[in-house]
Amino acid sequence: MPTLTRPRLRRIVEKIGGAVVVLFGAATAAFAAQAALPGDRATVILNIRAGQAIERTPAELAQINQQYGLQNPLVVQYLDYIRGLLVGDLGISYQQFKPVSEVILQQIGPTVALTLTAIALSWLIMIAWVTLTAGRTGRLAGAGAVVDTTAAGLPHYWLGIILLLVFSLGLGWFPVISGPSAIGIVLPALTLAIPLAGFMGQATRTEFERSLEQPFVISARMRGMGDTGVRLRHVLRHSVLPAITLSGWALGATISGAVVVETVFSRPGIGKVLVGAVNSQDLPVVTGIVILIAALYVVANLLVDVAYTLVDPRLKSA
Amino acid sequence: MSRTRSTTTALITLGVVSALSLSACASAAPASTATRVDGGTIVYGHQQEPACVFGGWIEQAYLSSQVLDGLVSLDENHQVVPWLADSWSVSDDQLTWTFTLKDGVTFTDGTPLTAAVVAYNFDYWLAGGNSTASVWLAGYYASAQAVDDRTLTVNLSAPYPRLADNLTQGYFGIQSQQALETRTDEENCEAPIGSGAFVVDHWNRGEEIVLVRNEDYTSPPANAKHTGVAYVDQIDWKFVADPTTRAASLSAGETDVIYDVPAVAWKTLESAGFQLEKYITPGRPQQLTFNTSSGPFVDEKVRQAFAYSLDRESLVETIGQGVIPYEGNGGVSQATPGYSQAAADLYNLDTDTADSLLDAAGWTGRDADGYRTKGGETLDVVLPYGAGSIVNADGASILQGLQEQAKATGFKVELIPVPQSALFAGEYSQPDEKDISVGYWTAVTSGILAINWRQGTPEAPNYNNASFTNYPELESIILEANSTLDTDAQNALYEKAQEYIAEHALAIGVYDRLSTLAVSPTLKDVWQENAQGGPIFYDAYFVE
């Protein structure tokens, strides 16, 4: 029963406290990193708007500094920024003239959809492949691990272009310019999912093969259970814990992979916005997205905790 | 980064693309008796997404010209022709320009186009609304007033006979005064209000800007191919950053037009029946300007030696695969009125001359690597460049080739790729940080020379002068040219200025900046405007 016992309450409070610290740290680190970049922010704002790379006159700079409060000491800017965060104000984009929260809200949907689809696909691929090949003898056994390792090392850019050329241009099954459409998500998601499946496969395979030798497997077999049944119903459950942990990590990793994939497949998304914002030193947008990614990591870790308890009931009492 | 890698991938997959694209569009070509169909949506694949629909970037000017009408337009013979202004005249002292506006033009917010609105636009640009428009007018513009609703006077502080030519650039699109005054910056950034052939419907950031036909359009430029409203209903201006994806999307029929055709895909698309358009941007080409205020290039002999140690033409031919044109002139490109061929031809590979010039300049020693030395110091020159922003992947390869060539005569060229953020933040903008500056600047006239070579003073510094040195003689030639009424006399002066730049080896040219388009055979009459090479979709129509 989900009653709030004292230890459980304490754990929730600890988790939330930890999340706040992580978010605060991410916000501070992002601000510090951007502030430490060489060059003057008002100069960047002007140069980006004009497409030039030159020094600017004091009169030009004064106007921009005034507008964005960049003439204030860094400490004051930082405190203003943190104060804004506390009331949910991420600031105004230097280049798009609109609130950062709006910039992010417009773009987060496609990226989250892409990321979740990629993780789901990678689980499907990984489970099918590992169940089929782990602990086998002969040619299949060797192929299993080799494919894992190869897939894990595939660069997103290369894989994306190949999928694009074969399935969009060659076979015409998918659009070349994915856009935000449902059918358009397949190739970008596969591009992220294949290396991730390889990566998770490596971790799962080891566990899977160890479990195959456990006494409960032998007893199940002795009860007359078929090989496939044993693999799917008993062994798999024991082997996926590392992959669950990796999925939390993968949420962050696929978002960074999304930067490349969104470019190759011309999908809108947060990755593209982040690249643009970093290039133009659009500090409010960069810090906003960094905080968002930190928040996603925090949520993913919580979900991993929950998944652990569901998969392995022994952890419930811990 | 992705540009560099994509070129490699593009090369690897070229065979696949060519085979596939041939089969993909064999059936796309219409019969020769094709008839025009009204309506339809042009899907256009552009490479870069700007922050706003108007502003000082060439990327923004391309969008502006679909949505905002200008006062005047440039035709294919480089003549200024009417647009929002029916006619214009200049006073005898060359200081007062009078523009007569078209009658009955309204902005898409319903407000009328009046002389007062245009005057307001001039002041708005100068006050920071468009820094590129402002730098063109700076030093000449005094004020603008409405004499009556249709008559505008622009007062100058010095004669500027090519004022109208410059106003043909997309930066000078006229916006509704009511929109500028009453809407937020964000609203004007995303959907500026003009009187153009198209209106911004909405912007899906990261994906596309959707432009719809202005159903009340009455004011096409005189050099358009038709009058009235545009033929197509809509333009989906998509942002497709990756060049391989762009070329593939055209082959697959997902886009009707693409911008910036990758050199490796050029021949494939051409033989598959796509219409290819190439426009050499007038203005400053991709060139090298020497820092003459500090470092080894203070000595003119060393600058000349550097120029003589390069075979720029064969390098550009090789890497550009016949698509990128070689440009020897360091002042302006071959597409610019008042271009000097003599200045372009001054330096060719001549290692003997380069060697003797270096000897004469005192760089007589050689270090262990074969680089020239003087008093124990190596002939080391720093060349930072905007990788992926100002210089694309092909350009970077050309610079690497120049580095190799200069090595033979003993120059140690330190090539430093600088990311866009650092570059725009002002890194390597100071004279003590670099010996050579790389860059281009699109322009309609050789007046760009004034922006690049005008002297700086402590009160009015000119950071666009990459030599970091004032050349009063050069400046006086250029300013005299800027204010000379007779075009032939003016061009002769501009040529003289380029020859001054070449003789003193202040800057040398490398290659011309291009705007390229590939257009589907089912779409007709897409053309590139003559000021900056942007695509014009007003006259375009589909055939079947």
XYZ file of C-alpha atoms in Angstrom, chain B residues 86-531:
446
model
C 8.033 55.430 -59.361
C 10.744 57.958 -60.020
C 13.530 59.836 -58.312
C 15.771 62.809 -58.979
C 18.800 64.448 -57.469
C 19.420 68.150 -56.909
C 22.234 69.902 -58.755
C 24.415 69.990 -55.664
C 23.831 66.208 -55.322
C 22.720 66.676 -51.736
C 18.950 66.265 -52.001
C 17.263 63.176 -53.395
C 13.561 63.290 -54.170
C 11.607 60.043 -54.458
C 8.047 59.936 -55.807
C 6.148 56.985 -54.388
C 3.656 54.720 -56.124
C 0.049 55.573 -55.518
C -2.341 53.416 -53.573
C 0.086 50.983 -51.954
C -0.958 49.649 -48.555
C 0.928 47.607 -46.010
C -0.592 44.293 -45.048
C -1.783 45.801 -41.762
C -3.975 48.127 -43.809
C -1.985 51.330 -43.287
C -1.037 53.283 -46.403
C 2.476 53.694 -47.734
C 3.323 57.381 -47.401
C 6.492 59.433 -47.693
C 6.392 59.995 -43.935
C 6.492 56.229 -43.353
C 9.542 55.857 -45.604
C 11.282 58.730 -43.830
C 10.540 56.984 -40.544
C 12.186 53.804 -41.935
C 15.388 55.702 -42.788
C 15.645 57.064 -39.264
C 14.805 53.642 -37.841
C 17.708 51.963 -39.717
C 20.163 54.626 -38.600
C 19.015 54.374 -34.986
C 20.050 50.717 -34.814
C 17.090 49.036 -36.522
C 19.416 47.658 -39.189
C 23.151 47.970 -38.676
C 24.041 47.000 -42.243
C 21.640 49.555 -43.728
C 23.116 52.054 -41.312
C 26.752 51.430 -42.291
C 25.852 52.019 -45.959
C 24.282 55.382 -45.189
C 26.697 56.490 -42.462
C 28.728 59.518 -43.448
C 26.201 60.568 -46.098
C 22.691 60.516 -44.628
C 21.505 63.688 -42.922
C 17.719 63.461 -42.766
C 14.556 62.441 -44.608
C 11.255 64.322 -44.802
C 7.867 63.959 -46.423
C 7.029 66.880 -48.699
C 3.573 65.418 -49.237
C 2.118 61.912 -49.034
C 3.892 60.733 -52.149
C 7.038 62.856 -52.178
C 10.032 62.051 -50.030
C 13.263 64.008 -49.801
C 16.459 62.474 -48.480
C 19.113 64.999 -47.516
C 22.755 64.047 -47.668
C 25.814 65.605 -46.078
C 28.017 64.713 -49.071
C 27.239 63.731 -52.670
C 26.453 59.993 -53.007
C 25.339 59.349 -56.575
C 25.027 55.566 -56.069
C 22.571 55.974 -53.192
C 19.747 54.394 -55.206
C 21.932 51.418 -56.194
C 22.603 50.693 -52.556
C 18.936 50.983 -51.643
C 18.208 47.947 -53.861
C 19.671 45.606 -51.220
C 17.263 43.605 -49.103
C 18.322 45.458 -45.937
C 16.339 48.491 -47.120
C 12.887 46.856 -47.193
C 10.196 49.306 -46.092
C 8.096 48.341 -43.063
C 4.818 49.695 -41.770
C 5.465 52.527 -39.343
C 2.433 51.506 -37.317
C 3.845 47.979 -36.968
C 7.272 49.249 -35.924
C 5.770 51.616 -33.372
C 3.011 49.514 -31.863
C 4.075 45.877 -32.102
C 6.691 44.194 -29.912
C 10.229 43.494 -31.134
C 9.313 39.819 -31.143
C 6.295 40.313 -33.400
C 8.259 42.447 -35.875
C 11.169 39.997 -35.778
C 9.000 36.996 -36.628
C 6.546 38.601 -39.020
C 7.496 42.117 -40.124
C 4.732 44.056 -41.867
C 5.552 45.208 -45.364
C 3.699 45.608 -48.639
C 5.440 42.644 -50.317
C 4.154 39.842 -52.525
C 4.095 37.447 -49.570
C 3.149 37.708 -45.905
C 4.644 35.712 -43.031
C 1.930 33.303 -41.974
C 3.807 31.549 -39.202
C 7.272 30.377 -38.235
C 7.864 26.853 -36.992
C 11.217 27.480 -35.351
C 13.822 24.935 -36.287
C 11.769 23.834 -39.259
C 10.324 26.410 -41.630
C 8.793 29.797 -42.183
C 5.505 29.672 -44.035
C 4.821 32.626 -46.333
C 1.420 33.078 -47.960
C 0.463 35.156 -50.968
C -0.507 38.778 -50.372
C -3.907 38.768 -52.135
C -3.901 42.560 -52.452
C -0.418 42.905 -53.912
C -0.088 45.796 -56.324
C 3.539 46.873 -56.169
C 5.964 44.520 -57.945
C 9.344 45.927 -59.001
C 9.686 47.086 -62.616
C 12.014 44.190 -63.409
C 9.510 41.499 -62.363
C 8.110 39.278 -65.103
C 4.451 39.994 -64.366
C 2.133 42.264 -62.385
C -0.614 41.533 -59.906
C -0.482 38.897 -57.212
C 2.042 36.055 -57.084
C 1.171 32.868 -59.007
C 1.740 30.467 -56.133
C -0.321 30.414 -52.951
C 2.434 29.694 -50.503
C 6.144 29.253 -49.878
C 7.403 26.773 -47.294
C 10.843 28.222 -46.565
C 12.435 25.213 -44.899
C 15.718 25.193 -43.023
C 17.740 22.180 -44.114
C 21.209 22.710 -42.717
C 22.850 19.622 -44.150
C 23.912 19.991 -47.808
C 23.580 16.257 -48.550
C 20.038 16.246 -47.183
C 19.211 19.336 -49.241
C 20.402 17.765 -52.480
C 18.659 14.486 -51.608
C 15.368 16.234 -50.790
C 15.370 17.879 -54.214
C 16.052 14.568 -55.956
C 13.278 12.925 -53.973
C 10.817 15.642 -54.957
C 10.283 16.869 -51.397
C 11.626 20.315 -52.213
C 11.106 22.289 -55.405
C 14.125 24.552 -54.977
C 17.281 24.342 -52.876
C 19.865 26.969 -51.992
C 23.650 26.532 -51.780
C 24.042 23.474 -53.983
C 27.043 21.435 -52.785
C 29.826 21.421 -55.424
C 29.886 17.605 -55.436
C 26.189 17.396 -56.353
C 26.318 20.072 -59.060
C 26.895 17.922 -62.129
C 24.581 15.138 -60.938
C 21.660 17.513 -60.480
C 22.362 19.260 -63.746
C 22.355 16.052 -65.783
C 19.175 14.943 -64.006
C 17.340 17.913 -65.502
C 17.323 20.392 -62.657
C 17.755 24.058 -63.503
C 20.925 25.356 -61.858
C 21.443 29.028 -61.128
C 24.752 30.538 -60.103
C 25.150 34.137 -59.035
C 28.517 35.669 -58.183
C 27.853 38.136 -55.391
C 29.136 41.614 -56.112
C 31.049 43.335 -53.344
C 34.098 42.108 -51.540
C 35.193 38.593 -52.555
C 36.714 36.065 -50.184
C 40.096 37.720 -49.786
C 43.109 38.062 -47.539
C 43.814 41.457 -45.980
C 47.259 41.958 -44.498
C 47.717 43.563 -41.091
C 49.980 46.486 -41.983
C 50.140 48.001 -38.502
C 52.221 45.303 -36.790
C 54.020 42.057 -37.583
C 55.999 41.041 -40.677
C 53.453 42.472 -43.141
C 54.245 46.047 -42.133
C 56.947 45.672 -44.809
C 55.373 45.979 -48.253
C 58.037 43.676 -49.753
C 56.969 40.862 -47.442
C 53.328 41.304 -48.439
C 54.261 41.210 -52.117
C 56.482 38.177 -51.523
C 53.516 36.398 -49.948
C 51.351 37.201 -52.973
C 54.055 35.971 -55.378
C 54.466 32.715 -53.482
C 50.873 31.605 -54.182
C 49.213 29.970 -57.176
C 45.716 30.927 -56.085
C 44.035 30.288 -59.417
C 44.965 26.627 -59.867
C 44.161 25.941 -56.222
C 40.657 27.412 -56.503
C 40.087 25.583 -59.806
C 41.067 22.261 -58.247
C 39.072 22.502 -55.057
C 36.165 24.437 -56.533
C 35.673 21.808 -59.268
C 34.907 24.533 -61.780
C 31.946 25.760 -59.713
C 33.754 28.288 -57.483
C 35.259 31.137 -59.539
C 38.813 32.310 -58.900
C 39.164 35.950 -57.897
C 42.538 37.696 -57.872
C 41.271 41.134 -56.881
C 41.465 41.905 -53.163
C 39.175 44.942 -53.374
C 35.985 43.874 -55.144
C 34.704 40.819 -57.034
C 34.405 40.510 -60.815
C 30.615 40.941 -60.559
C 30.999 44.462 -59.158
C 30.724 47.599 -61.324
C 34.079 49.365 -61.480
C 36.103 46.152 -61.228
C 39.801 46.353 -62.155
C 41.165 43.364 -64.061
C 44.662 44.860 -63.785
C 44.488 44.721 -59.998
C 43.274 41.115 -60.177
C 46.126 40.074 -62.479
C 48.985 41.730 -60.634
C 50.281 38.725 -58.717
C 50.855 35.210 -59.987
C 53.090 32.444 -58.760
C 56.686 33.677 -59.096
C 58.928 32.122 -56.487
C 62.065 33.834 -57.785
C 60.547 37.254 -57.234
C 59.158 36.152 -53.870
C 62.625 34.941 -52.836
C 64.394 38.130 -53.845
C 61.746 40.291 -52.143
C 62.205 38.345 -48.919
C 66.005 38.672 -49.242
C 65.621 42.409 -49.735
C 63.372 42.617 -46.683
C 66.083 41.004 -44.574
C 64.436 37.599 -44.130
C 67.598 35.874 -45.353
C 68.054 33.012 -42.882
C 66.389 29.594 -42.883
C 65.483 27.530 -39.860
C 65.610 23.741 -39.621
C 62.163 23.410 -41.222
C 63.092 25.664 -44.135
C 61.142 28.700 -42.919
C 62.689 32.106 -43.454
C 64.231 33.822 -40.446
C 65.459 37.302 -39.601
C 67.569 37.957 -36.532
C 66.713 34.499 -35.206
C 62.962 35.080 -35.600
C 60.861 32.811 -37.836
C 58.651 34.294 -40.574
C 55.492 33.294 -38.798
C 52.096 34.661 -39.827
C 48.784 34.062 -38.042
C 45.688 33.482 -40.172
C 42.477 32.933 -38.185
C 39.265 32.249 -40.128
C 35.582 31.787 -39.313
C 35.209 28.056 -39.825
C 31.700 27.026 -40.803
C 30.397 30.580 -40.785
C 32.383 32.977 -42.975
C 34.489 30.273 -44.606
C 32.769 27.015 -45.631
C 34.378 23.593 -46.020
C 35.606 24.226 -49.572
C 37.030 27.562 -48.437
C 38.911 25.910 -45.580
C 40.494 23.455 -48.028
C 41.589 26.360 -50.205
C 43.208 28.072 -47.218
C 45.069 24.860 -46.379
C 46.361 24.770 -49.946
C 47.578 28.371 -49.629
C 49.375 27.436 -46.426
C 51.247 24.682 -48.272
C 52.137 26.966 -51.178
C 53.471 29.733 -48.940
C 55.650 27.211 -47.141
C 57.731 26.714 -50.271
C 59.054 30.277 -50.115
C 59.523 30.132 -46.350
C 56.295 31.500 -44.808
C 55.044 29.645 -41.769
C 51.278 30.209 -41.945
C 49.421 29.365 -38.754
C 45.865 28.525 -39.833
C 43.456 28.880 -36.941
C 39.835 27.784 -37.405
C 37.700 29.967 -35.139
C 34.187 28.874 -34.160
C 31.389 31.289 -34.932
C 30.684 32.179 -31.310
C 34.293 33.109 -30.576
C 34.653 35.002 -33.826
C 31.499 37.020 -33.321
C 32.525 37.646 -29.732
C 35.468 39.606 -31.084
C 38.217 37.021 -30.796
C 41.018 37.714 -33.302
C 39.585 41.142 -34.035
C 42.630 43.013 -32.658
C 45.738 43.919 -34.712
C 48.135 42.096 -32.361
C 46.158 38.845 -32.717
C 46.492 38.215 -36.434
C 48.523 38.976 -39.555
C 45.888 38.103 -42.173
C 42.114 38.642 -42.117
C 39.762 36.556 -44.267
C 36.238 37.531 -45.286
C 33.695 38.770 -47.819
C 31.019 41.431 -47.867
C 28.195 41.506 -50.395
C 27.476 44.871 -51.979
C 25.946 46.360 -55.097
C 28.669 48.867 -55.923
C 32.372 49.372 -55.428
C 31.270 51.713 -52.636
C 32.084 48.739 -50.395
C 35.671 49.983 -50.670
C 34.689 52.987 -48.568
C 33.356 50.757 -45.815
C 36.479 48.599 -45.831
C 39.149 51.267 -46.287
C 37.794 54.474 -44.801
C 40.144 55.848 -42.172
C 39.377 55.378 -38.546
C 39.756 58.094 -35.933
C 39.582 57.761 -32.157
C 36.136 59.435 -32.241
C 34.892 57.416 -35.219
C 36.891 54.192 -35.412
C 36.517 52.038 -38.517
C 36.695 48.450 -37.380
C 35.798 47.297 -40.894
C 39.309 48.241 -42.019
C 41.149 44.948 -41.521
C 44.563 46.381 -42.455
C 44.413 48.366 -39.195
C 46.244 51.223 -40.929
C 44.902 54.473 -42.313
C 45.725 55.068 -45.972
C 44.735 58.704 -46.567
C 45.597 58.573 -50.265
C 43.488 55.458 -50.821
C 40.618 56.898 -48.824
C 40.607 60.130 -50.791
C 40.429 58.210 -54.087
C 37.499 56.133 -52.819
C 35.578 59.035 -51.314
C 36.090 61.027 -54.496
C 34.754 58.049 -56.431
C 31.753 57.729 -54.095
C 30.800 61.335 -54.815
C 31.532 61.352 -58.569
C 28.374 61.643 -60.655
C 29.622 60.388 -64.013
C 29.598 56.594 -63.870
C 32.621 56.084 -66.122
C 34.695 58.590 -64.195
C 33.509 57.041 -60.953
C 34.431 53.531 -62.060
C 37.852 54.763 -63.200
C 38.449 56.068 -59.686
C 37.239 52.833 -58.086
C 39.617 50.934 -60.375
C 42.423 53.237 -59.333
C 41.650 52.430 -55.702
C 41.786 48.672 -56.374
C 45.091 49.122 -58.144
C 46.410 51.041 -55.148
C 45.352 48.122 -52.918
C 47.030 45.641 -55.286
C 50.267 47.596 -55.862
C 50.788 48.036 -52.151
C 49.624 44.457 -51.560
C 47.165 45.509 -48.868
C 44.757 42.725 -49.795
C 44.678 39.924 -52.374
C 41.636 38.071 -53.674
C 41.082 34.306 -53.505
C 37.627 33.267 -54.709
C 34.190 34.742 -55.307
C 31.264 34.214 -53.016
C 28.395 32.413 -54.738
C 24.669 32.169 -54.330
C 23.441 29.023 -56.037
C 20.006 27.499 -56.637
C 18.803 24.199 -58.066
C 15.186 24.274 -59.274
C 12.833 21.446 -60.157
C 11.848 21.208 -63.852
C 8.177 21.530 -62.815
C 8.765 25.026 -61.448
C 9.430 27.905 -63.828
C 10.639 31.490 -63.548
C 12.417 31.357 -60.222
C 15.151 33.969 -60.518
C 17.901 35.422 -58.375
C 17.578 39.100 -57.550
C 20.460 41.148 -58.808
C 21.575 42.914 -55.651
